[in-house]
GROMACS .gro file of C-alpha atoms in nm:
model
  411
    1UNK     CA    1   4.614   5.491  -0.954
    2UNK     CA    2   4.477   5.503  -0.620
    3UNK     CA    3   4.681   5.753  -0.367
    4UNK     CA    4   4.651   5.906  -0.019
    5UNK     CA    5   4.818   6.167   0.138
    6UNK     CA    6   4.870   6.092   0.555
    7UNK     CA    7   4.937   6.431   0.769
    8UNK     CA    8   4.836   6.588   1.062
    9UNK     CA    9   4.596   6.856   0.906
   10UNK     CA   10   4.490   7.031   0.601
   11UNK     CA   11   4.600   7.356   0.543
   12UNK     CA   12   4.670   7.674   0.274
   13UNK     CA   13   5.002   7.543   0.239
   14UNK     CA   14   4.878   7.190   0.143
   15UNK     CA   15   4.542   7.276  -0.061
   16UNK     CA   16   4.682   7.362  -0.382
   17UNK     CA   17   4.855   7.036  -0.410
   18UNK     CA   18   4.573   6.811  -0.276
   19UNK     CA   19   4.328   6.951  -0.527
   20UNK     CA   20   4.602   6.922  -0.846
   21UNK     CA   21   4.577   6.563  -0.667
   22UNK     CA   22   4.263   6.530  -0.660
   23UNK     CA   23   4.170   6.677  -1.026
   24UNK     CA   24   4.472   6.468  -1.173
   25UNK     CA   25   4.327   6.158  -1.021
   26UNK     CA   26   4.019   6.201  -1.125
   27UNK     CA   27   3.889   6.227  -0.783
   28UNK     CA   28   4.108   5.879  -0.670
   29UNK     CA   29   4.297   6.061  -0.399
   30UNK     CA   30   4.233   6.128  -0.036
   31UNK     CA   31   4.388   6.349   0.246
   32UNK     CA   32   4.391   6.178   0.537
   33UNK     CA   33   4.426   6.403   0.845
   34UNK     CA   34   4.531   6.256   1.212
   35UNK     CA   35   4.459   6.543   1.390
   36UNK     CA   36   4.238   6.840   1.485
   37UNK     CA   37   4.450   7.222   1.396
   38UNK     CA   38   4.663   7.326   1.697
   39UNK     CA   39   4.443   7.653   1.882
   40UNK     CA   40   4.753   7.898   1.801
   41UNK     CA   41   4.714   7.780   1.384
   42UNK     CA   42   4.365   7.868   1.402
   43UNK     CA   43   4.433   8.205   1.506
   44UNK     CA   44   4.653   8.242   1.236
   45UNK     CA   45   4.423   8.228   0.973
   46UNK     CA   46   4.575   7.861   0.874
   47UNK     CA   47   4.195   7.682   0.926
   48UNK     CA   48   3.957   7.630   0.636
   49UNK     CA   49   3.627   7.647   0.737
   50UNK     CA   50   3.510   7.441   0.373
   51UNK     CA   51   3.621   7.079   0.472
   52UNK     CA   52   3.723   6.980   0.058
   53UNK     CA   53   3.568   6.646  -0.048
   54UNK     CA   54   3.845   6.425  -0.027
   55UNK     CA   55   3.948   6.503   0.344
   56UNK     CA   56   3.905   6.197   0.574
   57UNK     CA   57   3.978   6.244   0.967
   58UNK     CA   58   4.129   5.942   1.137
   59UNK     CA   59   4.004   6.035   1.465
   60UNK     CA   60   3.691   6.016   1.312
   61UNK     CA   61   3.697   5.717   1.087
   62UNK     CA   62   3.957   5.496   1.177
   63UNK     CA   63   3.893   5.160   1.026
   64UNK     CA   64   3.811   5.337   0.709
   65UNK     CA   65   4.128   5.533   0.712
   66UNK     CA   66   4.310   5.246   0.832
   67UNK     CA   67   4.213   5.007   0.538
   68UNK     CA   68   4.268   5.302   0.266
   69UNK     CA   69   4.621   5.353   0.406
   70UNK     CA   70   4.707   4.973   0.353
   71UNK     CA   71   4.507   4.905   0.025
   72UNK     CA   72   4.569   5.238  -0.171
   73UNK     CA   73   4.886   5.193  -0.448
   74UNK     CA   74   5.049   5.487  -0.298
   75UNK     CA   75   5.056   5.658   0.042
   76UNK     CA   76   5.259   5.985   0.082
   77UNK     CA   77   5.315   6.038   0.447
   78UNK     CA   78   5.480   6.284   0.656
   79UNK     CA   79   5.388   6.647   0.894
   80UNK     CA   80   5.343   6.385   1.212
   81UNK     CA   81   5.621   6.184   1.401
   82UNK     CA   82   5.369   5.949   1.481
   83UNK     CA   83   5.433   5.618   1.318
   84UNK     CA   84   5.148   5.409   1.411
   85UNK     CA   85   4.944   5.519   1.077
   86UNK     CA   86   5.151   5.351   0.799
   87UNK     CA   87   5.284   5.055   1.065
   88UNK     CA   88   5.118   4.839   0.827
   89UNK     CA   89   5.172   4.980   0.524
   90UNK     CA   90   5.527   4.960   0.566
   91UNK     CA   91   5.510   4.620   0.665
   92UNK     CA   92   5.325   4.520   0.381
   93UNK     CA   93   5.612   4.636   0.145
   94UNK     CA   94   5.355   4.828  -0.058
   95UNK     CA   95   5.536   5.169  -0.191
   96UNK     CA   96   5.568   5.469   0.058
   97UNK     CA   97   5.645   5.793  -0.030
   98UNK     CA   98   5.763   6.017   0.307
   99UNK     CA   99   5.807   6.382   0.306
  100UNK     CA  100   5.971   6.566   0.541
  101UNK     CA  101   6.151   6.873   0.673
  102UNK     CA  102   6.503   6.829   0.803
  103UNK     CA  103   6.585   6.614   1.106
  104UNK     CA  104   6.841   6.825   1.273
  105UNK     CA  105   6.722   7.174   1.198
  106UNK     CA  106   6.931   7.308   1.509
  107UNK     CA  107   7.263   7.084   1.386
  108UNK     CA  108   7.367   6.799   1.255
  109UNK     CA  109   7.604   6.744   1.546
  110UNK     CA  110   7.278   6.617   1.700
  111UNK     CA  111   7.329   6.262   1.451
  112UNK     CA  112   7.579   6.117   1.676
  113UNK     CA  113   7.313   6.060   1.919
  114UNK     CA  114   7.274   5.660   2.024
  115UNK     CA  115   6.944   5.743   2.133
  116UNK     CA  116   6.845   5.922   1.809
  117UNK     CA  117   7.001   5.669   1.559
  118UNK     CA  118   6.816   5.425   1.678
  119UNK     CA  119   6.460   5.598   1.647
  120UNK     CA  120   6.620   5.693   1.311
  121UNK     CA  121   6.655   5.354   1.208
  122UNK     CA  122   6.347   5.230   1.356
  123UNK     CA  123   6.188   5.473   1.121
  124UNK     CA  124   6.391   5.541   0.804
  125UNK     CA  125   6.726   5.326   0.739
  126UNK     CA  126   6.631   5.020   0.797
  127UNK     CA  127   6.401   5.113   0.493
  128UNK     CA  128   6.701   5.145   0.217
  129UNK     CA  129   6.617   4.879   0.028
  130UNK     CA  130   6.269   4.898   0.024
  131UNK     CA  131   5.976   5.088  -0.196
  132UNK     CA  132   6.017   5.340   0.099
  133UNK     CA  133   6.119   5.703  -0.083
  134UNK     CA  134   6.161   6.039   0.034
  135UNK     CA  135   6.037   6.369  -0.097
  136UNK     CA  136   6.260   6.665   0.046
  137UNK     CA  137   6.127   7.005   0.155
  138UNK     CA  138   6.399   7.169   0.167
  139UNK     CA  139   6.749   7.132   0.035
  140UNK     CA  140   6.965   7.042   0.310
  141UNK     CA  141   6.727   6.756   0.415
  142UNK     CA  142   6.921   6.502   0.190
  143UNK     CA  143   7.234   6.583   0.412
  144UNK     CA  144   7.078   6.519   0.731
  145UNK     CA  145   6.912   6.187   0.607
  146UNK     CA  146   7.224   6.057   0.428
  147UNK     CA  147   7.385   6.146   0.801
  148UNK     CA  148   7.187   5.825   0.887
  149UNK     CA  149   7.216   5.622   0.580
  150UNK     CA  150   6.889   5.681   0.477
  151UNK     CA  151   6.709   5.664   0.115
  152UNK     CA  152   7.040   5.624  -0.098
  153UNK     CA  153   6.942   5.775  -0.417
  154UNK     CA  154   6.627   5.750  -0.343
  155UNK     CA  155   6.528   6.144  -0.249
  156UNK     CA  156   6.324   6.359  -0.439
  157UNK     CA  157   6.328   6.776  -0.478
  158UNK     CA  158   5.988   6.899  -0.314
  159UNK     CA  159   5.877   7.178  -0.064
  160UNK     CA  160   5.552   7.373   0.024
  161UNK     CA  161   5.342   7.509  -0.252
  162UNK     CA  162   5.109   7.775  -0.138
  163UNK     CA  163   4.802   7.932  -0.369
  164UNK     CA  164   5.007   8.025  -0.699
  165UNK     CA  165   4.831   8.380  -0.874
  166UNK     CA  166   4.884   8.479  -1.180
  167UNK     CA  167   4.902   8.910  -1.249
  168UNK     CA  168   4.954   9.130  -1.490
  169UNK     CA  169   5.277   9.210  -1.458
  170UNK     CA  170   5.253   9.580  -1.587
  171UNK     CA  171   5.001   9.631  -1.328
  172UNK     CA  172   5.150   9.453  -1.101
  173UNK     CA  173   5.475   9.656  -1.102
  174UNK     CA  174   5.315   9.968  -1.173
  175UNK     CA  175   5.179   9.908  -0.800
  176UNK     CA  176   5.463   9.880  -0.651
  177UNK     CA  177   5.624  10.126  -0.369
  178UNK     CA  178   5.524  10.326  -0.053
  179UNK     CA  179   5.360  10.596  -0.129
  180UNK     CA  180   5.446  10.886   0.124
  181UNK     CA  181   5.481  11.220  -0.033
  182UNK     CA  182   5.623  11.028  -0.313
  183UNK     CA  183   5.693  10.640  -0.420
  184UNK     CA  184   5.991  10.508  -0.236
  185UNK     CA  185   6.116  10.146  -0.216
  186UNK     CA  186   5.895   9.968  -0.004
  187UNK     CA  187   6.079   9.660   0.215
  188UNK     CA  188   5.861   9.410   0.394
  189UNK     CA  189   5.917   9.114   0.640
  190UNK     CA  190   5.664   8.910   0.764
  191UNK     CA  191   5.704   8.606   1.013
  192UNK     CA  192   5.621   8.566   1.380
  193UNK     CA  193   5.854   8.732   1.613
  194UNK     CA  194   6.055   8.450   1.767
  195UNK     CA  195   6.419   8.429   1.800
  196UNK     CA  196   6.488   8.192   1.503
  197UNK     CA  197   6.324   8.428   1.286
  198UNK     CA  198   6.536   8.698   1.356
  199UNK     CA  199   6.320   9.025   1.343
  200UNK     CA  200   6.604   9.203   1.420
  201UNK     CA  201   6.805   9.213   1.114
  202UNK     CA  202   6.515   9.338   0.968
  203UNK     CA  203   6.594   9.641   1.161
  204UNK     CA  204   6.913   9.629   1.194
  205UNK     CA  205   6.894   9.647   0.787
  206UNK     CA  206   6.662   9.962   0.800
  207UNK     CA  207   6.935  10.125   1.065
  208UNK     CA  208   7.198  10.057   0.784
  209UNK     CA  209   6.990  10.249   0.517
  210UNK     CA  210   6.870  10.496   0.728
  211UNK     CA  211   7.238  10.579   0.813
  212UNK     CA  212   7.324  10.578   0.432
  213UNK     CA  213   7.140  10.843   0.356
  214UNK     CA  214   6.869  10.620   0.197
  215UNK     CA  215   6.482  10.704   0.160
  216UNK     CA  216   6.258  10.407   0.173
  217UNK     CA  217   5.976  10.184   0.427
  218UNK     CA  218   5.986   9.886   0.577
  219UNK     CA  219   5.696   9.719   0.736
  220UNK     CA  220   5.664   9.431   0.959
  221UNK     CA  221   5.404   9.221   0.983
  222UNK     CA  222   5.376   8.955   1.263
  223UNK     CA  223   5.333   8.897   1.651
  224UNK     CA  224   5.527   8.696   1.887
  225UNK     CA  225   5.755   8.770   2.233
  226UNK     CA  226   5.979   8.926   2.085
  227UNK     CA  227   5.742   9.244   1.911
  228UNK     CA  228   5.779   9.479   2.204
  229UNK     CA  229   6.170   9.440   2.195
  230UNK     CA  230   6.152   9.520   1.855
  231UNK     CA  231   5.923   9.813   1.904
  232UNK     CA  232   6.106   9.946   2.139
  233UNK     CA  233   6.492   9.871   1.959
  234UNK     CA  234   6.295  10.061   1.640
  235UNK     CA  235   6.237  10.364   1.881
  236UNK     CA  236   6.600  10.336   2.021
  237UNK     CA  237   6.737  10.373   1.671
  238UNK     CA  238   6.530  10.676   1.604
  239UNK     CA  239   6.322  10.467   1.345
  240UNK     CA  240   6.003  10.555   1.360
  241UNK     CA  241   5.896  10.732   1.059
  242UNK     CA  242   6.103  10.430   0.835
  243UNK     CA  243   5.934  10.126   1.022
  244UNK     CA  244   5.567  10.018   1.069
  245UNK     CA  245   5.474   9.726   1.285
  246UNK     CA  246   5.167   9.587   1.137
  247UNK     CA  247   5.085   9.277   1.399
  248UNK     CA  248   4.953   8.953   1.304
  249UNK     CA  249   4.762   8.975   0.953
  250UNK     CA  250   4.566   8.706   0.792
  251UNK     CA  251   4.701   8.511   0.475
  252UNK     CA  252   4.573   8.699   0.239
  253UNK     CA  253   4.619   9.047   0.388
  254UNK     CA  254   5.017   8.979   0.390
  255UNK     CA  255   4.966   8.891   0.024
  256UNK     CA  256   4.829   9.196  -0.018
  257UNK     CA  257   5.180   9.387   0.122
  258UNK     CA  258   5.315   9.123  -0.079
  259UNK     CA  259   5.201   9.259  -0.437
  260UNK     CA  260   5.285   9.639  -0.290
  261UNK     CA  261   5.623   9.554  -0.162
  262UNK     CA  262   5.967   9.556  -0.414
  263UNK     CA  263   6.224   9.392  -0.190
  264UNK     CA  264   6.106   9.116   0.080
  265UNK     CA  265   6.350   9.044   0.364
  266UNK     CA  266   6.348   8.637   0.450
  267UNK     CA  267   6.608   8.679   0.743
  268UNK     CA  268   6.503   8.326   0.927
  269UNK     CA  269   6.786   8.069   1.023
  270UNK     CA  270   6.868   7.718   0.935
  271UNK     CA  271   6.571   7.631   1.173
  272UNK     CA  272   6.378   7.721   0.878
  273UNK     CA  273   6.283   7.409   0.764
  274UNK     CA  274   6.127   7.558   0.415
  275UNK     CA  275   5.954   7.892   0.472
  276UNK     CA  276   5.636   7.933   0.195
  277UNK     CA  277   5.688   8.284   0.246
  278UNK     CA  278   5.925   8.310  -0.006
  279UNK     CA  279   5.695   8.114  -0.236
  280UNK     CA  280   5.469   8.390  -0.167
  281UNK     CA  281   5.708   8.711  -0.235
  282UNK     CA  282   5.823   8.549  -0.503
  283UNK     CA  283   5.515   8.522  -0.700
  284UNK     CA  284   5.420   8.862  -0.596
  285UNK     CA  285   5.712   9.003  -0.742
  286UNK     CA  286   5.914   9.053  -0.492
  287UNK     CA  287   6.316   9.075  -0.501
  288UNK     CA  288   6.354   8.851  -0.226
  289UNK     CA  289   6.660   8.877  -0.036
  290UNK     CA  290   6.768   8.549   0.156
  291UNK     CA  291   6.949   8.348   0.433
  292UNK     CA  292   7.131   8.053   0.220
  293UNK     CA  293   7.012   7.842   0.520
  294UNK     CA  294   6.675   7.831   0.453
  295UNK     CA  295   6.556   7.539   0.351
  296UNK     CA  296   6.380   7.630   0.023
  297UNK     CA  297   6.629   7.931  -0.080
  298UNK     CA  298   6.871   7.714  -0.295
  299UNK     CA  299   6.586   7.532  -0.491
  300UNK     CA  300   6.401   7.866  -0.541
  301UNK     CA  301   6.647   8.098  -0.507
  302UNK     CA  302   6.952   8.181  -0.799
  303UNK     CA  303   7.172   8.437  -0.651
  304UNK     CA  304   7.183   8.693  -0.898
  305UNK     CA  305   6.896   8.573  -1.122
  306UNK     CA  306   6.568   8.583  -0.928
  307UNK     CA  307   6.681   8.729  -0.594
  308UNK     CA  308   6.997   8.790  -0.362
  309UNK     CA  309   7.145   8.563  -0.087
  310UNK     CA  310   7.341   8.612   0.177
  311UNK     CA  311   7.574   8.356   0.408
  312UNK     CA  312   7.385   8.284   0.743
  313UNK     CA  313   7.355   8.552   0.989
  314UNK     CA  314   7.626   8.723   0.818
  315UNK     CA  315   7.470   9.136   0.861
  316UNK     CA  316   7.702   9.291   0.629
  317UNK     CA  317   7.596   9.088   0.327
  318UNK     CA  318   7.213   9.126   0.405
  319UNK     CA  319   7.270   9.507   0.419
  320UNK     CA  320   7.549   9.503   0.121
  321UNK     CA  321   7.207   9.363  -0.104
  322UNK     CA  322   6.914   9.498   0.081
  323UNK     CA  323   7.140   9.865  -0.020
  324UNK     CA  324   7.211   9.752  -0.364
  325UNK     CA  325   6.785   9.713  -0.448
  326UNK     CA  326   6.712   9.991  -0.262
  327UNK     CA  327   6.937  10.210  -0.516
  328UNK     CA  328   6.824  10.059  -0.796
  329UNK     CA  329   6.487   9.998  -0.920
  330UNK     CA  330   6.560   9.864  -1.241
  331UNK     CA  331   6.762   9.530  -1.062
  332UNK     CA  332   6.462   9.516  -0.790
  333UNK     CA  333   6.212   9.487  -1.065
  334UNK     CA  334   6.444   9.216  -1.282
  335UNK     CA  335   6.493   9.004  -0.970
  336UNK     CA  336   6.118   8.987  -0.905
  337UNK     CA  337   6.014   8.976  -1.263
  338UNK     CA  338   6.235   8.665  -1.259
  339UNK     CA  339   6.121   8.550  -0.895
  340UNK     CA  340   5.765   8.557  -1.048
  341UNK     CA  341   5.834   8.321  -1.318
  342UNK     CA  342   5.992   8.070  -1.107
  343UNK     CA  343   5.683   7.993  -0.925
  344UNK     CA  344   5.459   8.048  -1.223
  345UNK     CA  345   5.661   7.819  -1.439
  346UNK     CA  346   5.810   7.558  -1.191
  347UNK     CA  347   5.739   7.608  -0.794
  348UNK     CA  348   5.375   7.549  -0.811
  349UNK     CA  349   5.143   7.338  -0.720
  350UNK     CA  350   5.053   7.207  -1.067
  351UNK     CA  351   5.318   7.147  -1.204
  352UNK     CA  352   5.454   6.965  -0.851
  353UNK     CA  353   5.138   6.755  -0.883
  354UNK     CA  354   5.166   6.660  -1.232
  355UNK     CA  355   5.554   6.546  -1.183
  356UNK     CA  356   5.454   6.376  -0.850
  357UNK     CA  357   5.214   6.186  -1.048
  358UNK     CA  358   5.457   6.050  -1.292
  359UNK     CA  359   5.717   5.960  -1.044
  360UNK     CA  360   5.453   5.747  -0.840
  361UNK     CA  361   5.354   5.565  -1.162
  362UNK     CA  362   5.692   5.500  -1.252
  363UNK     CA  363   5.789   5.386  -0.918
  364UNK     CA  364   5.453   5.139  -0.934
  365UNK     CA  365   5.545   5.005  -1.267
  366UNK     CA  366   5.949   4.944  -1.238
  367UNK     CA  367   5.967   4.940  -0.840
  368UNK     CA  368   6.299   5.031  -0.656
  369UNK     CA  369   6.523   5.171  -0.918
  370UNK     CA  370   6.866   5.182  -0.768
  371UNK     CA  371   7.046   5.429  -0.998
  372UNK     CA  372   7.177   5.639  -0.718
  373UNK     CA  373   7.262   5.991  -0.753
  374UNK     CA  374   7.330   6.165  -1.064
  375UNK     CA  375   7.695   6.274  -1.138
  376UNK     CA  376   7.678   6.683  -1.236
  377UNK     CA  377   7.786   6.860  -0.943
  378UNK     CA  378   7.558   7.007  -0.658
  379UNK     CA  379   7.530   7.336  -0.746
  380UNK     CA  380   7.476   7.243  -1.158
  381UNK     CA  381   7.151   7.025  -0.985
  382UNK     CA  382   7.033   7.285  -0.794
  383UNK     CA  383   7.029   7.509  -1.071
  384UNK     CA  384   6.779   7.267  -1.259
  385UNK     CA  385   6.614   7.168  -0.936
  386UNK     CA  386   6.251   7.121  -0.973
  387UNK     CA  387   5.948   6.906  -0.804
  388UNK     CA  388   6.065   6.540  -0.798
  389UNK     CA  389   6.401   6.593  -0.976
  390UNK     CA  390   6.641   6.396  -0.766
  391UNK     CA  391   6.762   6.596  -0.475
  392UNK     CA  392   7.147   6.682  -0.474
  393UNK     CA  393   7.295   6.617  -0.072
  394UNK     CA  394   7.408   6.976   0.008
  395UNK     CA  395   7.618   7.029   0.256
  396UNK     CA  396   7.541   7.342   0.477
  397UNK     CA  397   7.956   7.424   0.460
  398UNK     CA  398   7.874   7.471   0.130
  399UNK     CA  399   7.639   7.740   0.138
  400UNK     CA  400   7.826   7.998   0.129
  401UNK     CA  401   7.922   7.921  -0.230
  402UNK     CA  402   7.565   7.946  -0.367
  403UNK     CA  403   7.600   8.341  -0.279
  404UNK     CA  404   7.878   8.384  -0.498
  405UNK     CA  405   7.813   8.469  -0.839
  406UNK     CA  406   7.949   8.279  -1.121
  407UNK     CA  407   8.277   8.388  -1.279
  408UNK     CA  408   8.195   8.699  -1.522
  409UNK     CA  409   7.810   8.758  -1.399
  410UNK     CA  410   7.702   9.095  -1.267
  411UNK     CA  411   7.392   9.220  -1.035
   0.00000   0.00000   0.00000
């Protein structure tokens, strides 16, 4: 099998999965890039200065790339809005496999658009019938795309699958804390500092503890407009020997605060389309404690099991859990014991690969299925949710139940 993957550029987040591509394919895979790295990525650390070997810029060869695209036996597309690259792949009926973030990240309300259902159709519904799937990043994208009648049981569980490391989890552990006169809990957020990001639970949850009585660090790590109203709210709350502002740190420095750090606050919105961040504190080791509207919480996340959620935006419940680790090590180091295997044993990039593989070879050899959707119930196919399992349509109403625990269970 011959595939390509179509995106606007290569990046940390996508590397993993390209190479398990590319090794799994026996070098019969290519990543076709449309676009030069945006200047503000580049700062960020996201740009590899090592081009790998099966990177091919359209701007640079475009007949090339454009014949690949439409001769290749599978072309996963998706990370650009512009549709002009697999025009004739799609019209060629040759199989398509899209990924994509959620199409109404600030609200579904947004799908009674005239304007928007149209592009929609233009570019996904009118494909229902055809070898046109969809690989999800993120859980609530089924919901927005069966808004538009889009991909009927034709959607696949994916999402972002940064660098995967394997520890020794003794050490690992043993490592863990803030070491001040003595080890105390160590909390760490890391994001840029933008509204839909929300830096300010973060210290709104360190205000809690403080108030509580409760010894422990938080750091946070990131830049943005809103840093100096956080640096000067931490200040206003008297916060100064609890909180650390760290700036903007390269990947694999915030890895580093990563492997230190027992309890990781992911306090982002539903704007969140899937956040690798919690990939990341999860296979540090991290308890990660979680907005249920983030996109990748309820395929990663078990409430309970391998980290804590909490309904969106709602404070009390972030600092009910952030004060329940804090107070106990023993159920911060469980959590992210149990965090750790879930990206060593399922959310990673070889594993994602090898399944992706299958599916594509299935879907060459028996075409357009047309099972639909399976019949367990949402939250029974989230728990078992892994890359290319089909992708359960959550509803975000029905977050809230996925931070309830199940009848009898403790934390």
């Amino acid at each position: 099998m011959k595939a390509a993957f179509v995106s606007n550029y290569i990046n940390h987040h996508q590397i993993p999965i390209c190479n398990e591509m590319y090794r799994l394919l026996d070098g019969a895979f290519t990543f076709v890039q449309t676009e030069p790295m945006e200047a503000e990525r580049v700062s960020m650390g996201w740009h590899n200065t090592e081009r790998p070997p099966y990177v091919k810029c359209w701007y640079e060869e475009e007949a090339a790339c454009r014949a690949l695209v439409l001769d290749c036996d599978a072309v996963i597309f998706g990370g650009t809005d512009e549709e002009s690259y697999i025009q004739e792949r799609l019209a060629s009926g040759k199989l398509v496999m899209r990924y994509s973030e959620r199409l109404y990240k600030t609200g579904q309300w947004k799908a009674i658009s005239p304007r928007g259902l149209r592009k929609k159709y233009q570019d996904h519904t009118r494909f229902r019938k055809a070898p046109v799937y969809l690989l999800c990043a993120g859980a609530y994208v089924p919901s927005d795309f069966s808004l538009v009648r889009a991909y009927p049981g034709k959607m696949y569980c994916w999402g972002y699958f940064p660098e995967t490391k394997h520890y020794d989890l003794k050490c690992l552990f043993a490592g863990k804390g803030y070491v001040k006169e003595q080890k105390i809990p160590y909390l760490l957020w890391a994001a840029r500092m933008i509204d839909w990001k929300h830096p300010e639970l973060a210290l709104e949850t360190a205000r809690y503890l403080r108030e509580r009585g409760l010894d422990f660090h938080l750091d946070l790590v990131g830049d943005g407009p809103l840093r100096q109203e956080m640096e000067d709210r931490c200040r206003q709350y008297g916060l100064e020997t609890y909180v650390d502002f760290l700036g903007f740190q390269p990947p694999e420095a915030v890895r580093g605060y990563m492997e230190q750090a027992d309890i990781f606050l992911f306090t982002s919105d539903r704007q969140e389309g899937w956040g690798a961040v919690a990939n990341e504190a999860m296979n540090s080791g991290c308890a990660l404690v979680a907005d249920a509207l983030i996109g990748a919480v309820p395929y990663l996340v078990h409430h309970g099991e391998n980290g804590l959620l909490y309904p969106d935006g709602d404070r009390t419940a972030l600092f009910a859990a952030a004060e329940k680790l804090v107070g106990c090590r023993e159920l911060c180091r469980a959590l992210g014991e149990r965090a750790y295997e879930t990206i060593t044993q399922t959310w990673n990039a070889e594993h994602a690969a090898a399944r992706l593989v299958k599916l594509l070879e299935r879907l060459l050899r028996e075409g357009q299925s047309g099972r639909g959707m399976p019949k367990q119930g949402t939250k029974e196919l989230l728990y078992h949710a892994q890359p290319c399992s089909m992708a359960p349509v959550l509803w975000e109403g029905k977050a809230r139940g996925l931070c309830r625990l199940p009848d009898g269970a403790r934390c």
